[in-house]
Short mmCIF file of C-alpha atoms and ligand atoms in Angstrom, two decimals:
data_model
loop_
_atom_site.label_atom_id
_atom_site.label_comp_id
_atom_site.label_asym_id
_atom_site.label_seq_id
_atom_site.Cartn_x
_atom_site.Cartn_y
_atom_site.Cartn_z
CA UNK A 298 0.00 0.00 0.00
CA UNK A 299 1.14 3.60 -0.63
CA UNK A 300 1.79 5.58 2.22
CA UNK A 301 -0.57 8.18 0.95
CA UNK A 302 -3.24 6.19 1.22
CA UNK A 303 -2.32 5.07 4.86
CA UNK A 304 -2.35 8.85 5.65
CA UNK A 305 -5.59 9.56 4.07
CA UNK A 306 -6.78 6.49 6.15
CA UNK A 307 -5.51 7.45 9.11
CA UNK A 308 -6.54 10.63 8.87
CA UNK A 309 -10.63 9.79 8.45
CA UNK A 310 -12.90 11.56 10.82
CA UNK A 311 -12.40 8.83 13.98
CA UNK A 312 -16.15 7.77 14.24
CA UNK A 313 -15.96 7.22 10.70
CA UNK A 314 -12.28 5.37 10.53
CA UNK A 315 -13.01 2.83 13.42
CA UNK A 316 -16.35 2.17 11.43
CA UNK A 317 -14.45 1.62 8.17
CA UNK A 318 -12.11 -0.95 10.11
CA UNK A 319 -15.04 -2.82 11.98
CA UNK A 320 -16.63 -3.35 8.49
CA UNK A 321 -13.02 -4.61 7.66
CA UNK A 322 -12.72 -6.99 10.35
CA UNK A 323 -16.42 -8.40 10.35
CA UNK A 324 -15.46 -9.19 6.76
CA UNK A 325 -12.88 -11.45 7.39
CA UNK A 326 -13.27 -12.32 11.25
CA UNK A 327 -15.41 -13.90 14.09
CA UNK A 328 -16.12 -10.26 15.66
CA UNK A 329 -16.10 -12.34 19.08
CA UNK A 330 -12.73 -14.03 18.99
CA UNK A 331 -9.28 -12.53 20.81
CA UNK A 332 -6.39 -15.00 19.91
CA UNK A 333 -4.59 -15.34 23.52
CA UNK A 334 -1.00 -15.91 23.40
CA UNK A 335 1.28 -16.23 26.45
CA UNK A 336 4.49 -15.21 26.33
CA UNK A 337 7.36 -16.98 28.66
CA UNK A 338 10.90 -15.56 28.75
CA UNK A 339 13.47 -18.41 28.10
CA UNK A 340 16.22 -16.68 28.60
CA UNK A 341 16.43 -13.44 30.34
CA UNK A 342 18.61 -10.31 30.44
CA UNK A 343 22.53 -9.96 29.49
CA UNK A 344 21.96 -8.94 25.65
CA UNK A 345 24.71 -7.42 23.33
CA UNK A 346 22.42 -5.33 21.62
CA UNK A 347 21.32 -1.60 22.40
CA UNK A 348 18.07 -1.54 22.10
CA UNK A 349 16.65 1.79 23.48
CA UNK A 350 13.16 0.47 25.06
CA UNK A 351 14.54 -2.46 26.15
CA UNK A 352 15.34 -3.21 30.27
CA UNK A 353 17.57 -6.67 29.21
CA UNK A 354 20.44 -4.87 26.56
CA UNK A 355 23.40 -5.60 29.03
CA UNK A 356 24.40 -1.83 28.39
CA UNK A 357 21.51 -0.15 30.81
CA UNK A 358 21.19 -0.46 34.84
CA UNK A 359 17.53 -1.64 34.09
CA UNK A 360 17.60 -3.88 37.50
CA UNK A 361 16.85 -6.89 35.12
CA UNK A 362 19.62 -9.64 35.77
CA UNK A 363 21.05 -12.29 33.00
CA UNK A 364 19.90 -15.54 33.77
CA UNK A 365 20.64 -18.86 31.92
CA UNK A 366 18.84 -20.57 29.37
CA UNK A 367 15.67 -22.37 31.24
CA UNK A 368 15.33 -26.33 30.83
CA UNK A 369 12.91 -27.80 28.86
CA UNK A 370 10.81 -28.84 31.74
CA UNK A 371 10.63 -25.59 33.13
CA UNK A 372 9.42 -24.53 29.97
CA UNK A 373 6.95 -27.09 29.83
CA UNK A 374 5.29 -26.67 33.75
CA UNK A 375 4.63 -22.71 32.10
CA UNK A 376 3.15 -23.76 28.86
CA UNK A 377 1.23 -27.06 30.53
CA UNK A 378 -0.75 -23.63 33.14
CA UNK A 379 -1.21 -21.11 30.11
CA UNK A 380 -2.85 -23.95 28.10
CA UNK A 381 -4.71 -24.61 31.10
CA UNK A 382 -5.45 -20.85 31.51
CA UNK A 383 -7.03 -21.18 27.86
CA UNK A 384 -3.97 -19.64 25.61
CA UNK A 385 -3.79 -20.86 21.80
CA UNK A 386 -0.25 -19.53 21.20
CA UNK A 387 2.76 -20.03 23.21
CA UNK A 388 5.66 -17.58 22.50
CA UNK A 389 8.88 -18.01 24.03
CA UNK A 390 12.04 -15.17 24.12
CA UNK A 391 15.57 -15.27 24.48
CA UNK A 392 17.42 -12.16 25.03
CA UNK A 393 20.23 -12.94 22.33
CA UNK A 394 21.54 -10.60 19.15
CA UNK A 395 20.49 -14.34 17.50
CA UNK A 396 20.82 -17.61 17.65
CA UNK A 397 23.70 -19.58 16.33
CA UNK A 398 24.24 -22.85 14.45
CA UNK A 399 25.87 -25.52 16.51
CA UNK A 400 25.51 -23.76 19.92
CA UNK A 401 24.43 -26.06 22.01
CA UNK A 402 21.76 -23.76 23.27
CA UNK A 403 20.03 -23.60 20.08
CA UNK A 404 20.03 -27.34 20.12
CA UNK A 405 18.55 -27.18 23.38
CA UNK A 406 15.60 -24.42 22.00
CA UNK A 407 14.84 -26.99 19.26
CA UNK A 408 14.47 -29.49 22.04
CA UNK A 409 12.03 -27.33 23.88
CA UNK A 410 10.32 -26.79 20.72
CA UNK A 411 9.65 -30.29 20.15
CA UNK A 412 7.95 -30.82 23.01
CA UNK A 413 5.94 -27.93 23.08
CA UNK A 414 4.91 -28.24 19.84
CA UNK A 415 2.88 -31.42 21.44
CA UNK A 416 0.77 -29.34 23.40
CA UNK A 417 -1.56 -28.34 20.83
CA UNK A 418 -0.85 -24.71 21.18
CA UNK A 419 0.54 -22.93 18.35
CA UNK A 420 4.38 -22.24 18.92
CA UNK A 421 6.10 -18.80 18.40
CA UNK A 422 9.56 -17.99 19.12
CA UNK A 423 11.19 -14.91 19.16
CA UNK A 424 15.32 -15.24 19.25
CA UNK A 425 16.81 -12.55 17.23
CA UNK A 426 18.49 -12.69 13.87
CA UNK A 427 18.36 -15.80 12.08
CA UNK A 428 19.83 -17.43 9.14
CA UNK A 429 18.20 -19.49 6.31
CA UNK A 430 19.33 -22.90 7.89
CA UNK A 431 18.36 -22.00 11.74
CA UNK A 432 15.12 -21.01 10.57
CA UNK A 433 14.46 -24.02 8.76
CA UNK A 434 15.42 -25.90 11.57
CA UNK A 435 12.75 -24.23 13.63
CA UNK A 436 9.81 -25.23 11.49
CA UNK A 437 11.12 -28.57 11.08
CA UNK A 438 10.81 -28.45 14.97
CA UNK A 439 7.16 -27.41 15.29
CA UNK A 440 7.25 -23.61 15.40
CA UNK A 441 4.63 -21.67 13.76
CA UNK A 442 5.54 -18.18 13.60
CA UNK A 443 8.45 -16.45 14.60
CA UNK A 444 7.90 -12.99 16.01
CA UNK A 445 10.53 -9.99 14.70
CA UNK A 446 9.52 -6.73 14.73
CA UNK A 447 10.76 -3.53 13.38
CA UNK A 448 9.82 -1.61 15.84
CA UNK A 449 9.63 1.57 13.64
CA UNK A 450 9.76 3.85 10.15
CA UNK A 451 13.49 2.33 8.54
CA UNK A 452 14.36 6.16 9.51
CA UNK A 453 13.54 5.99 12.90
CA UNK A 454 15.28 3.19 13.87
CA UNK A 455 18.98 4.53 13.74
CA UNK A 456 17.87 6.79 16.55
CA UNK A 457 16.48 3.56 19.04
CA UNK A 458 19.18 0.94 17.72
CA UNK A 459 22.96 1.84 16.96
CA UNK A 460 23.79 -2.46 16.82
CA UNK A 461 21.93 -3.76 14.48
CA UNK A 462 20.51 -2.44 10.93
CA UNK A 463 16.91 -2.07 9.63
CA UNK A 464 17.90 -4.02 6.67
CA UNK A 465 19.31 -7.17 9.35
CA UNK A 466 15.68 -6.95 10.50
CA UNK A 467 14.29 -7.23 7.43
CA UNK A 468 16.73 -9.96 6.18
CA UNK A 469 15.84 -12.16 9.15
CA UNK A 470 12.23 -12.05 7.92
CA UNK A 471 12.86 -12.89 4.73
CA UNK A 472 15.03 -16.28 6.10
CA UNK A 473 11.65 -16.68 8.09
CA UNK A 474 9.15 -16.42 5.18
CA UNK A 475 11.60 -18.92 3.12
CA UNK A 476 11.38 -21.24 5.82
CA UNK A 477 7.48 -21.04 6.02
CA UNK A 478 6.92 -20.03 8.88
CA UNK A 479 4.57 -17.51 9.92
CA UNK A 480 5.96 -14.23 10.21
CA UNK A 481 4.58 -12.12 13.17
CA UNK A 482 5.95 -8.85 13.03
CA UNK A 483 5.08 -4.96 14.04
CA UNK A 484 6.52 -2.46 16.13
CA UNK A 485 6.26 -0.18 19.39
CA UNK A 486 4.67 2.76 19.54
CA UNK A 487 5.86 6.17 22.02
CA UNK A 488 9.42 6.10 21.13
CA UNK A 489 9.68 9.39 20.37
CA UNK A 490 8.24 9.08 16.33
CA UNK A 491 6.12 10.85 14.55
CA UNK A 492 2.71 9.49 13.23
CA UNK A 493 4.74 9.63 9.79
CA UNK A 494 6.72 7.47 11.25
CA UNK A 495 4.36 4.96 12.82
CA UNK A 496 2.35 4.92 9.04
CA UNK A 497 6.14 4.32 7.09
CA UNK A 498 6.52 1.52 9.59
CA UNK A 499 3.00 0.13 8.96
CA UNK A 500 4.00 0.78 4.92
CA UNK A 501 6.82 -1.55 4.86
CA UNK A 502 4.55 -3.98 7.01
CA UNK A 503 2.23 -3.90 3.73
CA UNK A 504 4.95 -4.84 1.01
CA UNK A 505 6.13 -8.08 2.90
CA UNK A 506 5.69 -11.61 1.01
CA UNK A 507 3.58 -12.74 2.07
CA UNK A 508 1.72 -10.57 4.25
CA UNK A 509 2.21 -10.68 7.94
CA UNK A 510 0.53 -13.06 9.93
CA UNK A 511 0.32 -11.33 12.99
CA UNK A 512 1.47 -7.77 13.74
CA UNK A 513 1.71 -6.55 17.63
CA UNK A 514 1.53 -3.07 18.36
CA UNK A 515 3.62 -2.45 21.39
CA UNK A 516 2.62 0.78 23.30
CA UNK A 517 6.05 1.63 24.89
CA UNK A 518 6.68 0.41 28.55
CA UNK A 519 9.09 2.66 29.67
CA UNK A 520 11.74 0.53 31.45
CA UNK A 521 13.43 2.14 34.71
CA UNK A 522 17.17 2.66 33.63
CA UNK A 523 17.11 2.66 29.50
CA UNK A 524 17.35 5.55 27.44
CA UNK A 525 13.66 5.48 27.35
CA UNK A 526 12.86 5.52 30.98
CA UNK A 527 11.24 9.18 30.77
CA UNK A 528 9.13 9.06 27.30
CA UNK A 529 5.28 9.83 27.95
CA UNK A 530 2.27 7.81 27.66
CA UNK A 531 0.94 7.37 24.22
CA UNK A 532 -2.28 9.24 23.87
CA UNK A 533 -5.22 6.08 23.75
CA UNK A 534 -7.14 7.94 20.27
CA UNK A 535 -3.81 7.81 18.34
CA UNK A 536 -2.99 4.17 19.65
CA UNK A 537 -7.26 3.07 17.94
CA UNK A 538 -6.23 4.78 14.96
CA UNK A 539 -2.84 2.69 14.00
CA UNK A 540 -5.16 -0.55 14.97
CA UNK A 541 -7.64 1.01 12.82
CA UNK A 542 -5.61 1.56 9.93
CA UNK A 543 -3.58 -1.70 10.42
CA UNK A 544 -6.91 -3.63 10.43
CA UNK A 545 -7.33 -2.06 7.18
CA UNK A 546 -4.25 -2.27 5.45
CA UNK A 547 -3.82 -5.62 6.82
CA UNK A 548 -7.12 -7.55 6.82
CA UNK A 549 -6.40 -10.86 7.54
CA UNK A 550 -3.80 -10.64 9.58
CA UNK A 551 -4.14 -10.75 13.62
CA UNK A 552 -3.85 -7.46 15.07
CA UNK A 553 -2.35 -8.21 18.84
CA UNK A 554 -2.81 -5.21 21.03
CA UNK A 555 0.39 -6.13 23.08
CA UNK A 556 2.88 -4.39 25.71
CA UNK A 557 1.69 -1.74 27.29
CA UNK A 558 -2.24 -2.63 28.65
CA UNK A 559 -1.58 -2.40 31.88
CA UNK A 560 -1.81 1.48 31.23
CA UNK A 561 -5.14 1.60 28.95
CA UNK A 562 -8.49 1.59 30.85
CA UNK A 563 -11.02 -1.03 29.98
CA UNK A 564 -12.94 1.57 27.59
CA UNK A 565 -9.35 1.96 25.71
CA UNK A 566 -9.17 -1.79 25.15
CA UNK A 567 -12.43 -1.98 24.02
CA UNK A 568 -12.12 0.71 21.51
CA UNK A 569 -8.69 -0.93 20.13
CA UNK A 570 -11.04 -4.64 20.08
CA UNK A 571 -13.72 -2.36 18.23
CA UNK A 572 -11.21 -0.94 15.76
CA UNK A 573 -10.13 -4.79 14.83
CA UNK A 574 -7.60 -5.76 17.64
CA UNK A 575 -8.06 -9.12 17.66
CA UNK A 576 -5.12 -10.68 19.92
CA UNK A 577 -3.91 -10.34 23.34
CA UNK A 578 -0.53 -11.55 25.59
CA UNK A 579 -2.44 -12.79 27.98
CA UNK A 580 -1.12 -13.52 31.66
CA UNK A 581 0.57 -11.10 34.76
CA UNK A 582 4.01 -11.07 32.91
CA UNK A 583 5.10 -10.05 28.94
CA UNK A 584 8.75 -11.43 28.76
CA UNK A 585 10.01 -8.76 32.17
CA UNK A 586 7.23 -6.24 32.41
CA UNK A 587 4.05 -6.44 33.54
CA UNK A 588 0.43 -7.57 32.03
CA UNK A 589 -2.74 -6.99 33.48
CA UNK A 590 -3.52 -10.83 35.38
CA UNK A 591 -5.54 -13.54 34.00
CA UNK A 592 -8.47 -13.01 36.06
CA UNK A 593 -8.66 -9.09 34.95
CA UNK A 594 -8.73 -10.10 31.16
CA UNK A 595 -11.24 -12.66 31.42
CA UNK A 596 -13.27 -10.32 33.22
CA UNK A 597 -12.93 -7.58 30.60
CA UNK A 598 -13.56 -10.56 28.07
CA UNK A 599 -17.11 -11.43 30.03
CA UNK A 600 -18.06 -7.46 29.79
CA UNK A 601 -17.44 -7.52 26.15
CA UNK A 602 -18.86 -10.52 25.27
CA UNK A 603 -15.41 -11.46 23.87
CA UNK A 604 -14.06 -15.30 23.82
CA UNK A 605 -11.12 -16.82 23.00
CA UNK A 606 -10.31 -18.14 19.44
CA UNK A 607 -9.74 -21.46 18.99
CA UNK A 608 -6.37 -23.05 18.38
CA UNK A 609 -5.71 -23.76 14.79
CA UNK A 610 -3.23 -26.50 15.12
CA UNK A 611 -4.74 -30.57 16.71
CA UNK A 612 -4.20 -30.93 20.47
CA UNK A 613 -1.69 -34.60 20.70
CA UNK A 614 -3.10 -35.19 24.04
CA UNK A 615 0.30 -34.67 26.40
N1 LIG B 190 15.73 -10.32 21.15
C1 LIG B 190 14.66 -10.57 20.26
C2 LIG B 190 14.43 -9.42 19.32
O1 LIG B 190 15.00 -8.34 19.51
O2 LIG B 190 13.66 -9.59 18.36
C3 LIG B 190 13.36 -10.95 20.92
C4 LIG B 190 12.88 -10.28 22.17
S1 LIG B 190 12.45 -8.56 22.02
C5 LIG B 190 12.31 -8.15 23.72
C6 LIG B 190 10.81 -8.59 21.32
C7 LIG B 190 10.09 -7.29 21.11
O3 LIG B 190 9.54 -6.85 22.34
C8 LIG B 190 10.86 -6.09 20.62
O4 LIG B 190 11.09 -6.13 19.25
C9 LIG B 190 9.93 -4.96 20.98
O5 LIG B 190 9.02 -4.73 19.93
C10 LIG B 190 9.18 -5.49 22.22
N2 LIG B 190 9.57 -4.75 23.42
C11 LIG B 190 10.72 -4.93 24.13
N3 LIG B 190 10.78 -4.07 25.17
C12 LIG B 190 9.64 -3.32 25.12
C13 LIG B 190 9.13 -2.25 25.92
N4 LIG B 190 9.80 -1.76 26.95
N5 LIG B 190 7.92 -1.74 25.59
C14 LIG B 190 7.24 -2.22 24.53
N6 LIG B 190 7.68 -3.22 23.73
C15 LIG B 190 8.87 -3.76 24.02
C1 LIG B 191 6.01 -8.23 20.96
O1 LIG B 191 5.77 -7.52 19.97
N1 LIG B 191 5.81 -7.86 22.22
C2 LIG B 191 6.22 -8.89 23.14
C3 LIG B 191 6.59 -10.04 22.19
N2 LIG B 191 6.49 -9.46 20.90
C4 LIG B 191 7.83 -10.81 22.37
C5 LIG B 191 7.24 -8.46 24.11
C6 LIG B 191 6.85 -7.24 24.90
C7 LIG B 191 7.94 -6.97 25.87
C8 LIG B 191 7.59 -5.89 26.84
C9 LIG B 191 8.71 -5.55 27.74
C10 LIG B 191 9.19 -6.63 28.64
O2 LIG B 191 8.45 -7.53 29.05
O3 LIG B 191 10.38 -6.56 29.01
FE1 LIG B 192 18.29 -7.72 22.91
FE2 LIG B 192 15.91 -8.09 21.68
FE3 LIG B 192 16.13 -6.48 23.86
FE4 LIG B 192 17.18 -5.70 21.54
S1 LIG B 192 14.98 -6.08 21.94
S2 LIG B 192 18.20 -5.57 23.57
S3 LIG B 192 17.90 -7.63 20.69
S4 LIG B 192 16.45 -8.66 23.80
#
């Protein structure tokens, strides 16, 4: 899509725009159905990379320690409780630049993937860069999308990230797509951009091959001890109006309303749900911040009327 025509969407009247993207939604979705994904840290802290928003780069005093790599049973007691708690997507993080081939950790995150793949749930992992090879390797292990984001306009993102390139984002999804795995991949919002900047983000969203599967916008937690500790609040009306226009630049993929709930009111959330949001992390913790608590969302869910979708992939019975 051009961006012109992003800007011309996302500058409809608002009454008007979150119409347009209801219509949107209805069109291709179960108005109803919030995708719940739970999202477990696998390995915390201690990163090389700079990052601007993020509390585990190892360069920032964020309070967040490096911790080792968990075991697979670890991993599995978490994803056994968020099946449990109803979750249809499991998405586990590591704190690395990326993984590497022959590193015996990697091995060990295929292991992991194995079994969780027998859960039922779909898998997502999100480990940094990747190569062609290591992302084959993933989907031969059972994982169904692989969250990277780019986190902002390809002009932007000098000024959040000094260790890493746009273009090594963008590179990463491309090994991803050629693997066939889902890609799952949007950005943050409240890092200082302009809404120019949030639309050229959602642009280059629009030109991917094929289109993303999922696409979380992040509202910027601002971690104690990063560069970004002091940014304000993102105003909730300009947060409904990306989903908006990302619903309808992007109909059929799932729109996750991610980081940063724990700050919007119930009426905020159910505007964004209105406009097309149709996924949530759900559980108290994202991968070191904070998410509003299982009971709180299913709460909000019963108020709405909102249930959550169904798992697309056969449950092995484990
Ligand atoms: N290291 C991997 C990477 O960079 O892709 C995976 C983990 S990284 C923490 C995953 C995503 O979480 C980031 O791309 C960013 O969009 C989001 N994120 C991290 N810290 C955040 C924060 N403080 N507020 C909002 N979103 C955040
Ligand atoms: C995404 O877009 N948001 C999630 C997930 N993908 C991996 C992570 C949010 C992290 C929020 C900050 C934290 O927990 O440290
Ligand atoms: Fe490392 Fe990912 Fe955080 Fe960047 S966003 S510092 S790559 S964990």
């Amino acid at each position: 899509m051009q961006l012109t025509d992003l800007q011309a969407i996302y500058a409809t009247p608002f009454f008007e725009l979150i119409s347009r993207a209801r219509g949107v939604y209805l069109e291709h979705w179960h108005g109803n159905e919030v995708q719940l994904c739970t999202l477990l840290s696998i390995k915390t802290g201690g990163c090389s990379e700079d990052c601007g928003y993020c509390a585990q780069s190892a360069r920032y005093a964020s309070g967040v320690k490096a911790e080792r790599l968990l075991p697979t049973q670890e991993v599995m007691e978490v994803a056994r409780r968020a099946r449990e708690n109803g979750s249809t997507r499991f998405c586990m993080g590591a704190a690395w630049k990326g993984v590497r081939e022959g590193d015996p950790r990697f091995e060990q995150v295929l292991g992991t993937v194995r079994e969780v793949s027998k859960l039922g749930m779909e898998v997502c992992v999100t480990l940094g860069q990747l190569s062609d090879s290591e992302a084959r390797q993933l989907k031969a292990a059972g994982v169904k999308a692989y969250n990277h984001n780019i986190d902002t306009s390809p002009e932007h993102y000098p000024n959040i990230v000094t260790t890493h390139t746009f273009e090594d984002r963008l590179n990463t999804i491309k090994a991803v797509q050629g693997a066939g795995m889902d890609v799952c991949c949007g950005g943050i919002i409240g890092m200082g951009e302009s809404e120019l900047d949030r639309l050229k983000m959602l642009q280059v969203l629009t030109t991917f091959e094929p289109a993303p599967e999922s696409v979380p916008i992040n509202c910027l937690m601002p971690m104690p001890g990063t560069p970004m500790e002091e940014q304000p609040p993102v105003d909730i009306f300009e947060m409904v109006r990306l989903i908006a226009t990302t619903r309808i630049a992007l109909p059929k993929a799932k729109v996750r309303l991610s980081a940063g709930r724990t700050r919007m009111t119930k009426e905020g959330q159910a505007l964004a749900f209105f406009a097309g949001a149709n996924s949530i992390f759900f559980g108290d913790k994202l991968l070191t911040a904070e998410n509003p608590g299982v009971d709180a969302d299913m709460a909000l869910f019963k108020e709405l009327d909102l249930v959550p979708q169904p798992s697309s992939v056969a449950v092995a019975g484990v």
